[in-house]
């Protein structure tokens, strides 16, 4: 998963006890939220009603820790896609669901009934070149640039592509800042040149805009630009990297990588291929240096064309989602479902070092297993159906959830909500919460911060104008005694499997803990995270899911 950006909506601070829901004791005091969007919720604990109370007690730390230590153990070698260790993890998940009494919901039969198989393309590190062609008499005519020297092609399809070039400046689109670099440009069928990152100026350095246009994770940094390029029909996106790009290539910090892709193209593709290019390529295209904060779109580059050739060896691979189901108890509502998901793959072994993936995402998987067990053990099921989805291939482009969305086992039109658990094993620190409160200009922030323990603070990502999600989370916070921050986001450029659901209009909640230095490193071990934090978020997700499913 990539670090989710934080938005800056209008702020209202709500200090409440509970909503009138199945989670609160009868007659418990409650304060109705104001009409404005609620961003912070401090819940004073109330006693949850049955059967929710029993379910919450059943989610215990030792069981979560056992799942975590197994999934992140050296024996599973980082659960890389298309590896035997990931298949062991899939069999473990199916067995745990079967033991818990959760029925299978895959597309297989017999012992494979929990699995939804998806074919993939496994693509070796590509090679290729990009040739800049100018009209007769112009400098740079016929100059070619090689992958690994001036280019990174990973993820670009095998084959040849040739076309004219359009300069789209930074490639940003922010109406609230009065800037749209794509306005008036005809990019259909053309290669579009953009600069990496965002324009200079403090207005572009908010958490929200950095997350959208200049994210730290370079794999996802250009997603918003790719989405616009796709919308406008561009043939490819040429991203001019910063001046240290060539040096990073020379040092081996950047290199062409193996990749995976859906066997058949789907509508979750982020857009046309992204080709990362050096400033030398930009100069050949533009005739001058490409940087500077004042870069503006030039539009079509007269007399300039680019030819791109990509070669790579492909083979087929097979991966599996793991799916379970608990039918709803109400005949009038059981045809609607709440889906809960967590990806169980990670990075495997890279450069000879195992990446255990304890937080990312053995933590979310362990939580989902115990949530499923708690629901299955309840004396009655919620009114709506529950689907438990363990996704494969998230680290390679959300491949498992993308396949499910293309071939959903439960109709998306009858999916009431999607709850995603990813990287929930690290709590916030007091100084981080204080910084967040200061950023949001919370009145009397010091008093507010002193009213709860930092470990009892959870940030959730969810869209605005979905009151049913707000109400369910407020009730879940009251039942678990957690203080919540609602990070408003449309989710369409998010870094985990909720993205595809958001793009299809399914209401979603992103359950997330906190970022930590071992992200995507061998140091992401079970010993480095806090199982009690996993329990807190798991209990919140259970209570929230019950509220949504029992409406």
XYZ file of C-alpha atoms in Angstrom:
551
model
C 0.000 0.000 0.000
C 1.016 3.613 -0.525
C 0.747 6.270 2.142
C -2.766 7.777 1.907
C -2.862 11.545 1.483
C -4.768 13.668 3.980
C -7.250 16.229 2.781
C -8.184 19.618 4.282
C -11.993 19.825 4.400
C -13.957 22.233 6.518
C -13.455 21.342 10.142
C -16.020 20.697 12.793
C -15.042 19.163 16.093
C -17.640 16.792 17.529
C -17.435 15.446 21.035
C -20.124 12.816 21.293
C -21.151 9.786 23.252
C -22.944 7.527 20.794
C -25.630 7.411 18.178
C -28.872 5.622 18.734
C -27.719 2.350 17.170
C -27.595 -1.336 17.953
C -24.134 -0.779 19.433
C -25.178 1.493 22.319
C -27.030 0.481 25.431
C -30.641 1.455 25.459
C -31.128 5.004 26.676
C -27.428 5.972 26.473
C -26.853 9.688 26.089
C -26.156 10.866 22.542
C -25.365 14.090 20.780
C -26.569 14.438 17.207
C -23.861 15.610 14.792
C -24.285 18.977 13.138
C -25.150 19.188 9.465
C -21.557 20.081 8.561
C -18.995 17.383 7.903
C -17.552 15.914 11.106
C -13.789 15.467 10.922
C -12.868 14.552 14.515
C -14.958 12.329 16.779
C -14.081 11.732 20.408
C -16.271 8.914 21.587
C -16.925 8.317 25.260
C -17.185 4.527 25.586
C -20.575 2.919 25.987
C -21.437 -0.718 26.546
C -22.219 -2.418 23.255
C -25.430 -4.390 23.018
C -25.517 -8.078 22.154
C -24.492 -9.745 19.952
C -21.919 -7.056 19.165
C -20.435 -7.127 22.665
C -19.683 -10.843 22.391
C -18.090 -10.337 19.003
C -15.858 -7.575 20.313
C -14.698 -9.733 23.217
C -13.929 -12.556 20.804
C -11.353 -10.533 18.869
C -8.314 -11.131 21.061
C -4.648 -10.267 20.789
C -3.150 -13.805 21.025
C -5.110 -15.046 17.991
C -4.173 -11.961 15.984
C -0.514 -12.351 16.969
C -0.532 -16.008 15.890
C -1.775 -15.098 12.403
C 0.719 -12.240 12.174
C 3.724 -14.333 13.133
C 2.808 -17.113 10.723
C 2.101 -14.890 7.724
C 5.234 -12.785 8.305
C 7.472 -15.752 9.144
C 10.653 -16.574 7.190
C 8.933 -19.737 5.961
C 6.520 -17.641 3.886
C 9.394 -15.636 2.365
C 7.457 -12.394 1.996
C 4.398 -13.818 0.167
C 5.481 -12.591 -3.260
C 3.091 -12.919 -6.175
C 3.417 -16.155 -8.168
C 5.486 -17.888 -5.486
C 4.846 -21.101 -3.532
C 4.840 -19.125 -0.277
C 1.850 -17.068 -1.404
C -0.008 -20.261 -2.260
C 0.709 -21.553 1.251
C -0.788 -18.330 2.600
C -3.900 -18.793 0.432
C -4.408 -22.349 1.713
C -3.966 -21.097 5.287
C -6.635 -18.437 4.812
C -9.091 -20.918 3.297
C -8.473 -23.341 6.163
C -9.014 -20.624 8.768
C -12.303 -19.581 7.160
C -13.444 -23.198 7.051
C -12.564 -23.724 10.735
C -14.436 -20.515 11.640
C -17.583 -21.731 9.874
C -17.464 -19.173 7.055
C -18.836 -20.652 3.820
C -16.756 -20.537 0.608
C -17.562 -17.935 -2.024
C -14.924 -18.523 -4.675
C -15.427 -19.659 -8.258
C -13.918 -23.104 -7.710
C -15.523 -26.293 -6.429
C -14.668 -28.867 -3.794
C -11.518 -27.984 -1.834
C -10.953 -25.016 -4.150
C -14.338 -23.471 -3.414
C -12.789 -20.594 -1.451
C -10.631 -19.493 -4.385
C -11.268 -17.111 -7.255
C -8.524 -17.795 -9.782
C -7.169 -15.033 -11.973
C -4.714 -15.441 -14.861
C -1.903 -12.915 -15.115
C 0.963 -11.923 -17.369
C 4.389 -12.097 -15.729
C 6.656 -9.707 -17.609
C 10.448 -9.786 -17.341
C 12.360 -6.489 -16.958
C 11.918 -4.727 -20.300
C 14.485 -3.297 -22.656
C 13.925 -0.701 -25.328
C 14.642 2.729 -26.676
C 12.996 6.042 -27.378
C 13.914 7.947 -30.529
C 13.341 11.705 -30.803
C 12.740 12.798 -34.379
C 12.791 16.426 -35.533
C 11.843 17.894 -38.873
C 14.730 18.388 -41.324
C 17.214 21.013 -40.198
C 16.431 20.756 -36.473
C 18.977 19.573 -33.910
C 18.559 16.161 -32.296
C 17.221 14.473 -35.436
C 17.105 10.727 -34.945
C 18.677 10.728 -31.452
C 17.872 7.526 -29.533
C 17.843 6.976 -25.766
C 18.128 3.566 -24.086
C 16.286 2.078 -21.153
C 18.429 1.972 -18.033
C 20.386 5.023 -19.201
C 17.838 7.749 -19.915
C 14.561 5.832 -19.544
C 12.575 3.565 -17.277
C 9.997 1.509 -19.161
C 8.675 -0.880 -16.477
C 4.951 -1.379 -16.988
C 4.946 -0.214 -20.600
C 3.414 -2.760 -22.997
C 5.599 -4.706 -25.356
C 5.580 -3.318 -28.893
C 6.164 -0.133 -30.842
C 4.499 3.264 -30.563
C 5.063 6.370 -32.657
C 3.380 9.763 -32.541
C 3.614 13.539 -32.133
C 4.334 15.124 -28.761
C 2.300 17.606 -26.694
C 3.874 19.514 -23.797
C 1.451 19.675 -20.841
C 3.735 21.478 -18.391
C 3.411 19.942 -14.938
C 0.306 18.016 -16.007
C -1.703 19.190 -12.995
C -5.392 20.017 -12.782
C -6.578 21.882 -9.683
C -9.619 24.123 -10.294
C -9.505 25.511 -6.741
C -6.044 26.890 -7.515
C -7.113 28.132 -10.919
C -4.732 25.852 -12.785
C -5.428 23.246 -15.458
C -2.393 22.386 -17.568
C -4.579 20.243 -19.817
C -7.043 22.972 -20.754
C -7.361 23.385 -24.505
C -4.871 20.634 -25.358
C -5.739 17.978 -27.911
C -3.735 14.989 -26.712
C -5.737 12.154 -28.271
C -3.362 9.661 -29.866
C -0.326 11.762 -28.869
C 2.509 11.320 -26.404
C 2.250 13.862 -23.582
C 5.294 15.390 -21.899
C 4.901 16.380 -18.221
C 7.278 17.211 -15.373
C 7.481 14.978 -12.325
C 5.881 16.424 -9.212
C 4.017 19.716 -8.849
C 4.679 23.442 -9.354
C 6.496 25.389 -6.663
C 4.763 27.496 -4.054
C 3.314 26.713 -0.620
C -0.191 26.283 -2.020
C 1.027 23.084 -3.723
C 2.598 21.633 -0.547
C -0.531 20.706 1.392
C -0.791 17.043 2.351
C -3.662 16.582 -0.065
C -1.911 18.046 -3.101
C 1.447 16.448 -2.362
C -0.334 13.114 -2.105
C -2.047 13.696 -5.431
C 0.795 15.132 -7.507
C 4.127 14.537 -5.758
C 3.795 11.450 -3.576
C 6.911 9.943 -2.037
C 6.194 6.517 -3.524
C 7.294 6.967 -7.129
C 5.324 3.910 -8.259
C 2.078 5.790 -7.577
C 3.224 9.399 -7.839
C 1.863 9.964 -11.352
C -1.491 8.182 -11.001
C -3.547 11.396 -11.165
C -1.732 12.547 -14.312
C -2.171 9.120 -15.880
C -5.891 9.212 -15.117
C -6.276 12.562 -16.895
C -4.164 11.365 -19.821
C -6.341 8.295 -20.107
C -9.533 10.357 -19.928
C -8.282 12.536 -22.797
C -7.085 9.628 -24.942
C -3.320 10.168 -24.779
C -1.104 7.436 -26.224
C 1.630 7.671 -23.566
C 2.870 9.863 -20.716
C 6.520 10.971 -20.808
C 7.461 12.058 -17.276
C 10.555 14.253 -17.024
C 12.363 13.238 -13.845
C 14.457 15.431 -11.590
C 18.123 16.144 -12.360
C 19.402 13.261 -10.194
C 17.549 10.650 -12.266
C 20.570 9.628 -14.372
C 22.790 9.393 -11.300
C 20.253 7.182 -9.528
C 20.173 4.903 -12.567
C 23.972 4.771 -12.641
C 24.139 3.879 -8.934
C 21.584 1.126 -9.384
C 19.025 2.824 -7.125
C 16.573 2.699 -10.024
C 16.332 -0.140 -12.542
C 13.916 -1.872 -14.841
C 11.849 -4.364 -12.865
C 9.753 -7.415 -13.443
C 6.052 -6.643 -13.469
C 2.658 -8.309 -13.567
C -0.412 -7.321 -15.538
C -3.952 -8.611 -15.986
C -4.048 -11.274 -18.674
C -6.812 -9.291 -20.368
C -6.884 -5.498 -20.222
C -9.449 -4.045 -17.838
C -10.955 -0.655 -17.148
C -8.932 -0.258 -13.944
C -5.776 0.484 -15.906
C -4.465 3.810 -14.623
C -4.019 5.132 -18.119
C -1.559 5.006 -20.970
C 1.991 3.752 -20.356
C 4.236 5.931 -18.213
C 7.780 6.402 -19.492
C 10.133 8.075 -17.034
C 12.726 10.090 -18.940
C 15.846 12.081 -18.117
C 16.365 15.796 -18.571
C 18.500 14.939 -21.613
C 15.414 13.529 -23.344
C 13.452 16.634 -22.371
C 16.125 18.895 -23.850
C 16.073 16.899 -27.088
C 12.312 17.376 -27.278
C 12.161 21.009 -26.196
C 15.515 22.334 -27.282
C 16.266 23.742 -23.812
C 16.305 22.738 -20.124
C 12.959 21.498 -18.850
C 12.896 22.464 -15.167
C 11.899 25.521 -13.192
C 8.855 26.329 -11.129
C 7.408 28.595 -13.840
C 6.984 25.801 -16.404
C 3.770 26.242 -18.369
C 2.236 24.006 -21.036
C 3.454 24.696 -24.552
C 0.984 22.494 -26.359
C 1.976 20.613 -29.517
C 5.705 20.547 -30.301
C 5.914 21.387 -34.032
C 7.965 19.026 -36.119
C 8.704 16.685 -33.213
C 7.774 13.000 -33.073
C 8.772 10.139 -30.800
C 9.113 6.450 -31.546
C 9.114 4.049 -28.614
C 10.087 0.375 -28.810
C 9.696 -1.990 -25.865
C 10.751 -5.631 -25.666
C 10.220 -8.099 -22.838
C 9.671 -11.801 -22.258
C 6.189 -12.689 -21.004
C 4.726 -15.830 -19.501
C 1.414 -16.714 -17.892
C 0.899 -16.942 -14.152
C -2.049 -17.883 -11.954
C -3.053 -16.190 -8.707
C -5.967 -16.599 -6.299
C -8.283 -14.398 -4.280
C -9.697 -16.094 -1.182
C -13.410 -15.416 -0.614
C -15.858 -16.357 2.127
C -19.503 -15.470 2.752
C -22.014 -15.270 5.613
C -25.595 -14.936 4.326
C -27.739 -12.224 5.867
C -30.478 -13.096 8.332
C -33.213 -10.880 6.851
C -34.852 -12.287 3.683
C -35.700 -8.731 2.660
C -32.101 -7.483 3.004
C -29.827 -10.471 2.416
C -29.540 -9.672 -1.298
C -27.424 -6.665 -0.243
C -23.880 -7.186 1.014
C -21.116 -5.469 2.931
C -17.706 -6.540 1.604
C -14.616 -6.501 3.835
C -11.214 -6.894 2.199
C -7.479 -7.104 2.916
C -4.635 -8.017 0.574
C -2.466 -10.958 1.630
C 0.429 -10.622 -0.829
C 3.618 -8.644 -0.243
C 6.959 -8.100 -1.990
C 8.554 -11.517 -1.514
C 12.342 -11.698 -1.698
C 14.185 -8.822 -3.363
C 17.932 -8.492 -3.785
C 18.281 -11.632 -1.704
C 16.435 -10.167 1.283
C 13.028 -11.294 2.523
C 10.439 -8.544 2.952
C 8.144 -10.080 5.609
C 5.232 -7.661 5.180
C 3.973 -7.871 8.758
C 2.241 -4.506 8.776
C 1.763 -4.559 5.001
C -0.421 -6.481 5.170
C -0.355 -9.439 7.520
C -1.891 -7.006 10.025
C -5.008 -6.410 7.924
C -5.290 -10.108 7.035
C -5.053 -11.210 10.667
C -7.728 -8.666 11.588
C -10.046 -9.812 8.813
C -9.682 -13.461 9.820
C -10.712 -12.682 13.390
C -13.505 -10.371 12.247
C -14.881 -13.193 10.095
C -14.583 -15.589 13.032
C -16.450 -13.162 15.297
C -19.292 -12.754 12.824
C -19.559 -16.515 12.269
C -19.701 -17.146 16.030
C -22.432 -14.577 16.677
C -25.804 -15.964 17.911
C -27.407 -14.286 14.918
C -26.135 -12.845 11.670
C -26.681 -9.233 10.604
C -29.552 -8.550 8.252
C -27.328 -8.045 5.220
C -24.884 -10.564 3.775
C -21.163 -10.292 4.540
C -18.408 -11.111 2.037
C -14.819 -11.549 3.265
C -12.212 -11.012 0.531
C -8.491 -11.682 0.794
C -6.966 -10.074 -2.287
C -3.891 -11.156 -4.178
C -1.580 -8.964 -6.247
C -2.203 -5.643 -4.493
C 1.485 -4.777 -4.483
C 1.623 -5.298 -8.261
C -1.291 -3.020 -9.097
C -4.355 -4.188 -7.118
C -4.652 -7.148 -9.497
C -6.871 -9.333 -7.304
C -9.462 -6.685 -6.482
C -9.407 -5.473 -10.099
C -10.259 -8.998 -11.278
C -13.044 -9.271 -8.714
C -14.501 -5.951 -9.824
C -14.456 -7.112 -13.414
C -16.026 -10.465 -12.447
C -17.750 -9.714 -9.119
C -19.010 -12.647 -7.119
C -21.560 -10.263 -5.565
C -23.251 -7.628 -7.758
C -21.668 -4.228 -7.238
C -25.065 -2.554 -7.525
C -26.088 -4.538 -4.419
C -22.884 -3.889 -2.476
C -23.807 -1.500 0.326
C -20.226 -0.714 1.358
C -16.625 -1.876 1.072
C -14.316 -1.845 4.116
C -10.569 -2.121 3.444
C -7.964 -3.082 6.055
C -4.360 -2.342 5.125
C -1.350 -1.548 7.332
C -3.131 -1.265 10.670
C -0.289 -2.336 12.995
C 1.293 0.964 14.054
C -0.414 3.604 16.241
C -0.136 7.372 15.993
C 2.250 9.233 18.323
C 1.127 12.145 20.460
C 3.273 14.661 18.569
C 1.805 13.528 15.240
C -1.733 13.996 16.506
C -0.792 17.420 17.864
C 0.580 18.396 14.451
C -2.614 17.211 12.760
C -4.777 19.209 15.182
C -2.648 22.291 14.561
C -2.930 21.861 10.795
C -6.721 21.686 11.139
C -6.788 24.653 13.535
C -8.831 22.729 16.082
C -10.147 24.971 18.870
C -8.608 24.183 22.281
C -6.492 21.428 20.703
C -4.456 20.912 23.875
C -7.535 20.014 25.902
C -8.783 17.758 23.149
C -5.418 15.978 22.873
C -5.347 15.410 26.609
C -8.766 13.745 26.594
C -7.594 10.402 25.140
C -4.533 8.181 24.849
C -2.670 8.428 21.518
C -2.988 4.664 21.051
C -6.770 5.127 21.039
C -6.679 7.409 17.978
C -7.509 6.042 14.509
C -7.683 7.807 11.146
C -10.209 6.545 8.598
C -10.450 7.422 4.924
C -13.967 7.837 3.546
C -15.885 9.968 1.056
C -17.926 12.996 1.971
C -21.699 12.984 1.742
C -22.071 9.377 2.877
C -23.930 9.819 6.170
C -24.412 6.084 6.632
C -20.623 5.625 6.814
C -20.238 8.501 9.284
C -22.974 7.104 11.501
C -21.556 3.571 11.456
C -18.059 4.781 12.349
C -19.337 7.021 15.136
C -21.207 4.063 16.575
C -18.150 1.843 16.190
C -15.973 4.444 17.905
C -18.385 4.622 20.826
C -18.490 0.836 21.173
C -14.694 0.542 21.170
C -13.771 3.761 22.998
C -11.685 5.113 20.124
C -11.229 8.702 18.997
C -11.529 9.042 15.235
C -10.358 11.330 12.483
C -12.333 11.285 9.226
C -9.956 11.904 6.325
C -12.275 12.892 3.484
C -11.191 11.509 0.106
C -12.876 10.347 -3.073
C -10.557 7.330 -3.000
C -10.179 7.191 -6.782
C -6.402 7.604 -6.643
C -5.875 5.728 -3.388
C -3.015 3.358 -2.694
C -4.928 0.194 -1.800
C -7.765 -2.020 -2.996
C -10.535 0.416 -2.058
C -9.572 2.465 -5.130
C -11.416 0.269 -7.605
C -14.558 0.246 -5.475
C -14.414 4.033 -5.192
C -14.144 4.379 -8.953
C -17.320 2.347 -9.318
C -19.259 4.416 -6.826
C -19.306 1.863 -3.990
C -19.165 3.571 -0.558
C -15.877 2.670 1.131
C -13.948 3.052 4.377
C -10.152 2.857 4.507
C -8.910 1.417 7.819
C -5.267 2.373 8.290
C -2.889 2.646 11.236
C 0.168 4.823 10.789
C 3.139 4.990 8.468
C 6.458 3.725 9.828
C 10.088 3.723 8.650
C 10.130 0.014 7.763
C 7.487 0.382 5.038
C 8.378 -1.873 2.079
C 11.630 -2.839 3.799
C 12.943 -6.061 5.345
C 12.364 -4.431 8.735
C 8.576 -4.816 8.432
C 8.519 -7.734 10.868
C 5.917 -9.032 13.307
C 8.123 -8.040 16.244
C 8.185 -4.424 15.014
C 4.442 -3.829 15.203
C 1.883 -3.739 17.978
C -0.667 -6.611 17.993
C -2.786 -4.620 20.451
C -3.057 -1.862 17.822
C -4.234 -4.462 15.309
C -6.861 -5.532 17.828
C -8.104 -1.955 18.295
C -8.613 -1.423 14.576
C -10.067 -4.911 14.075
C -12.674 -4.286 16.790
C -13.535 -0.912 15.246
C -13.934 -2.516 11.830
C -16.114 -5.300 13.270
C -18.408 -2.871 15.082
C -18.628 -0.620 12.027
C -19.334 -3.533 9.693
C -22.052 -4.820 12.023
C -23.704 -1.419 12.049
C -23.667 -1.225 8.240
C -24.798 -4.826 7.736
C -27.595 -4.780 10.312
C -29.437 -1.726 8.970
